[in-house]
């Protein structure tokens, strides 16, 4: 007897995996780093610092916790388990931001990274104070699309359907409700615009 997994569920799972925030960080910050740094070398260096601090180190920490049974899965699907991974991630990101300051990273990169830190911190507050599981996937993909559109080219707005696709995928796999997905979009958009304004961009 085999358990049936529908094609739509399988597709939604693949979308969730490929457009995971930890995955999106890599191309986004490499593009922004290389585009605005004085040299390609400096851009790659800044990009590596960000990837290590905001993706590699947090993912390794979460993966270890999952393997030891501390957390349910790599998405930390259970809201009550999110505090420690969130705090660890924010701590790693703050350290990475300090390195970027030492490297005299370009303003556009600092603003983008600061926006991500603020978004994660805001998501933590929502999760802990409102006891509500806002969608990190939607925060990640919305922030990515807006960053590319605001800093590089308005043509990036054509990537907006990815936001809808990720929202559907997270709903389809049962990870979030529609309101949790929409809240992720709203938070990312608000933080992105406010942070760029604060940095004068």
CSV table of C-alpha atoms in Angstrom, one decimal:
chain,number,residue,atom,x,y,z
A,1,UNK,CA,0.0,0.0,0.0
A,2,UNK,CA,1.5,3.4,-1.0
A,3,UNK,CA,0.7,6.8,0.4
A,4,UNK,CA,-0.5,9.2,-2.3
A,5,UNK,CA,1.2,12.6,-2.5
A,6,UNK,CA,-0.5,14.8,-5.0
A,7,UNK,CA,1.5,16.5,-7.7
A,8,UNK,CA,0.4,20.0,-6.4
A,9,UNK,CA,1.7,19.2,-3.0
A,10,UNK,CA,5.0,17.9,-4.4
A,11,UNK,CA,5.3,21.0,-6.5
A,12,UNK,CA,4.5,23.3,-3.6
A,13,UNK,CA,7.2,21.5,-1.5
A,14,UNK,CA,9.8,22.1,-4.3
A,15,UNK,CA,8.8,25.8,-4.5
A,16,UNK,CA,9.2,26.1,-0.8
A,17,UNK,CA,12.6,24.5,-0.9
A,18,UNK,CA,14.0,26.5,-3.8
A,19,UNK,CA,12.7,29.8,-2.6
A,20,UNK,CA,13.6,29.3,1.0
A,21,UNK,CA,15.0,32.5,2.6
A,22,UNK,CA,18.3,30.8,3.2
A,23,UNK,CA,18.5,30.0,-0.5
A,24,UNK,CA,17.4,33.5,-1.7
A,25,UNK,CA,20.1,35.2,0.4
A,26,UNK,CA,22.9,33.8,-1.7
A,27,UNK,CA,22.1,35.2,-5.2
A,28,UNK,CA,20.5,38.4,-3.8
A,29,UNK,CA,23.4,39.6,-1.7
A,30,UNK,CA,26.0,38.4,-4.3
A,31,UNK,CA,24.3,40.5,-6.9
A,32,UNK,CA,24.0,43.6,-4.7
A,33,UNK,CA,27.5,43.2,-3.3
A,34,UNK,CA,29.2,42.9,-6.8
A,35,UNK,CA,27.0,45.6,-8.3
A,36,UNK,CA,27.8,48.3,-5.7
A,37,UNK,CA,31.2,47.4,-4.4
A,38,UNK,CA,34.2,49.3,-5.8
A,39,UNK,CA,35.7,46.1,-7.2
A,40,UNK,CA,34.5,42.6,-7.9
A,41,UNK,CA,36.9,41.2,-5.2
A,42,UNK,CA,35.4,43.5,-2.5
A,43,UNK,CA,31.9,42.6,-3.7
A,44,UNK,CA,32.5,38.9,-3.4
A,45,UNK,CA,34.2,39.3,0.0
A,46,UNK,CA,31.2,41.3,1.3
A,47,UNK,CA,28.8,38.7,-0.2
A,48,UNK,CA,30.6,35.8,1.5
A,49,UNK,CA,30.5,37.6,4.9
A,50,UNK,CA,26.7,38.0,4.5
A,51,UNK,CA,26.1,34.5,3.3
A,52,UNK,CA,28.1,33.0,6.2
A,53,UNK,CA,26.5,35.2,8.8
A,54,UNK,CA,22.9,35.1,7.6
A,55,UNK,CA,22.6,31.8,5.9
A,56,UNK,CA,25.4,29.3,6.5
A,57,UNK,CA,25.8,29.7,10.3
A,58,UNK,CA,22.1,29.9,11.1
A,59,UNK,CA,21.3,26.9,8.9
A,60,UNK,CA,24.0,24.8,10.4
A,61,UNK,CA,22.7,25.7,13.9
A,62,UNK,CA,19.2,24.8,13.0
A,63,UNK,CA,20.2,21.6,11.2
A,64,UNK,CA,22.1,20.5,14.3
A,65,UNK,CA,19.1,21.3,16.5
A,66,UNK,CA,16.8,19.3,14.2
A,67,UNK,CA,19.1,16.3,14.2
A,68,UNK,CA,19.1,16.4,18.0
A,69,UNK,CA,15.3,16.6,18.2
A,70,UNK,CA,15.2,20.1,19.6
A,71,UNK,CA,13.2,21.5,16.7
A,72,UNK,CA,10.6,19.9,14.4
A,73,UNK,CA,12.2,20.7,11.0
A,74,UNK,CA,14.5,23.1,9.2
A,75,UNK,CA,11.7,25.6,8.7
A,76,UNK,CA,11.0,25.6,12.5
A,77,UNK,CA,7.4,25.1,11.7
A,78,UNK,CA,6.2,25.1,15.3
A,79,UNK,CA,5.9,28.7,16.5
A,80,UNK,CA,6.9,27.9,20.1
A,81,UNK,CA,10.3,26.6,18.9
A,82,UNK,CA,11.3,29.7,17.0
A,83,UNK,CA,12.8,31.9,19.8
A,84,UNK,CA,16.3,30.4,20.1
A,85,UNK,CA,16.9,29.9,16.4
A,86,UNK,CA,15.7,33.5,15.7
A,87,UNK,CA,18.0,35.0,18.4
A,88,UNK,CA,20.9,33.0,17.2
A,89,UNK,CA,20.3,34.1,13.6
A,90,UNK,CA,19.9,37.7,14.6
A,91,UNK,CA,23.2,37.5,16.6
A,92,UNK,CA,25.0,36.1,13.6
A,93,UNK,CA,23.6,38.8,11.4
A,94,UNK,CA,24.7,41.5,13.8
A,95,UNK,CA,28.2,40.1,13.7
A,96,UNK,CA,28.2,40.0,9.9
A,97,UNK,CA,27.0,43.6,9.8
A,98,UNK,CA,29.9,44.7,12.1
A,99,UNK,CA,32.3,43.0,9.6
A,100,UNK,CA,30.7,44.8,6.8
A,101,UNK,CA,31.3,48.1,8.6
A,102,UNK,CA,35.0,47.2,9.0
A,103,UNK,CA,35.1,46.3,5.3
A,104,UNK,CA,33.6,49.7,4.5
A,105,UNK,CA,30.8,48.0,2.5
A,106,UNK,CA,28.8,50.2,0.1
A,107,UNK,CA,25.7,52.0,1.5
A,108,UNK,CA,23.3,50.1,-0.7
A,109,UNK,CA,24.6,46.8,0.7
A,110,UNK,CA,24.5,48.0,4.3
A,111,UNK,CA,20.9,49.2,3.9
A,112,UNK,CA,19.8,46.0,2.3
A,113,UNK,CA,21.4,43.9,5.1
A,114,UNK,CA,20.0,46.2,7.8
A,115,UNK,CA,16.6,45.8,6.3
A,116,UNK,CA,16.9,42.0,6.5
A,117,UNK,CA,18.0,42.2,10.2
A,118,UNK,CA,15.0,44.5,10.9
A,119,UNK,CA,12.6,42.2,9.1
A,120,UNK,CA,13.8,39.1,11.1
A,121,UNK,CA,13.7,41.0,14.4
A,122,UNK,CA,10.2,42.2,13.6
A,123,UNK,CA,9.1,38.7,12.7
A,124,UNK,CA,10.5,37.5,16.0
A,125,UNK,CA,8.4,40.1,17.9
A,126,UNK,CA,5.3,39.1,16.0
A,127,UNK,CA,6.0,35.4,16.7
A,128,UNK,CA,6.6,35.9,20.4
A,129,UNK,CA,4.4,38.8,21.4
A,130,UNK,CA,1.4,38.2,19.2
A,131,UNK,CA,2.0,34.4,19.4
A,132,UNK,CA,1.4,34.2,15.6
A,133,UNK,CA,3.5,32.4,13.0
A,134,UNK,CA,4.2,35.0,10.3
A,135,UNK,CA,5.6,33.6,7.1
A,136,UNK,CA,9.4,34.0,6.8
A,137,UNK,CA,9.2,32.6,3.2
A,138,UNK,CA,7.0,35.5,2.2
A,139,UNK,CA,9.2,38.0,4.0
A,140,UNK,CA,12.2,36.7,2.1
A,141,UNK,CA,10.8,36.6,-1.4
A,142,UNK,CA,9.0,39.9,-1.0
A,143,UNK,CA,12.1,41.6,0.3
A,144,UNK,CA,14.1,40.1,-2.6
A,145,UNK,CA,11.8,41.3,-5.3
A,146,UNK,CA,11.6,44.8,-3.8
A,147,UNK,CA,15.3,45.1,-3.3
A,148,UNK,CA,16.1,44.2,-6.9
A,149,UNK,CA,13.4,46.6,-8.2
A,150,UNK,CA,14.4,49.5,-6.0
A,151,UNK,CA,18.2,49.2,-6.3
A,152,UNK,CA,18.7,47.7,-9.8
A,153,UNK,CA,15.8,48.0,-12.2
A,154,UNK,CA,12.0,48.4,-12.0
A,155,UNK,CA,11.9,45.4,-14.4
A,156,UNK,CA,12.4,43.2,-11.3
A,157,UNK,CA,8.8,43.9,-10.4
A,158,UNK,CA,8.0,41.4,-13.1
A,159,UNK,CA,9.2,38.8,-10.5
A,160,UNK,CA,6.2,39.7,-8.3
A,161,UNK,CA,4.3,36.5,-9.4
A,162,UNK,CA,7.0,34.6,-7.4
A,163,UNK,CA,5.5,36.2,-4.3
A,164,UNK,CA,2.1,34.8,-5.2
A,165,UNK,CA,3.6,31.4,-6.0
A,166,UNK,CA,5.4,31.2,-2.7
A,167,UNK,CA,2.3,32.2,-0.8
A,168,UNK,CA,0.3,29.5,-2.5
A,169,UNK,CA,3.1,26.9,-1.9
A,170,UNK,CA,3.2,27.7,1.9
A,171,UNK,CA,-0.5,27.4,2.1
A,172,UNK,CA,-0.6,24.2,0.1
A,173,UNK,CA,1.9,22.4,2.3
A,174,UNK,CA,0.0,23.5,5.3
A,175,UNK,CA,2.7,25.8,6.7
A,176,UNK,CA,0.7,29.0,6.8
A,177,UNK,CA,-2.7,30.5,6.5
A,178,UNK,CA,-3.5,33.2,3.9
A,179,UNK,CA,-3.4,35.9,6.6
A,180,UNK,CA,0.1,34.8,7.8
A,181,UNK,CA,1.4,34.9,4.2
A,182,UNK,CA,-0.1,38.3,3.6
A,183,UNK,CA,1.3,39.6,6.8
A,184,UNK,CA,4.8,38.5,5.7
A,185,UNK,CA,4.4,40.4,2.5
A,186,UNK,CA,3.2,43.5,4.3
A,187,UNK,CA,6.0,43.4,6.9
A,188,UNK,CA,8.7,42.9,4.2
A,189,UNK,CA,7.4,45.8,2.1
A,190,UNK,CA,7.1,48.1,5.1
A,191,UNK,CA,10.5,47.4,6.4
A,192,UNK,CA,12.2,47.6,3.0
A,193,UNK,CA,10.8,51.0,2.2
A,194,UNK,CA,11.4,52.5,5.6
A,195,UNK,CA,15.0,51.3,5.9
A,196,UNK,CA,15.9,52.5,2.4
A,197,UNK,CA,14.4,55.9,3.3
A,198,UNK,CA,16.3,56.0,6.5
A,199,UNK,CA,19.5,55.3,4.5
A,200,UNK,CA,18.6,58.0,2.0
A,201,UNK,CA,18.2,55.6,-0.9
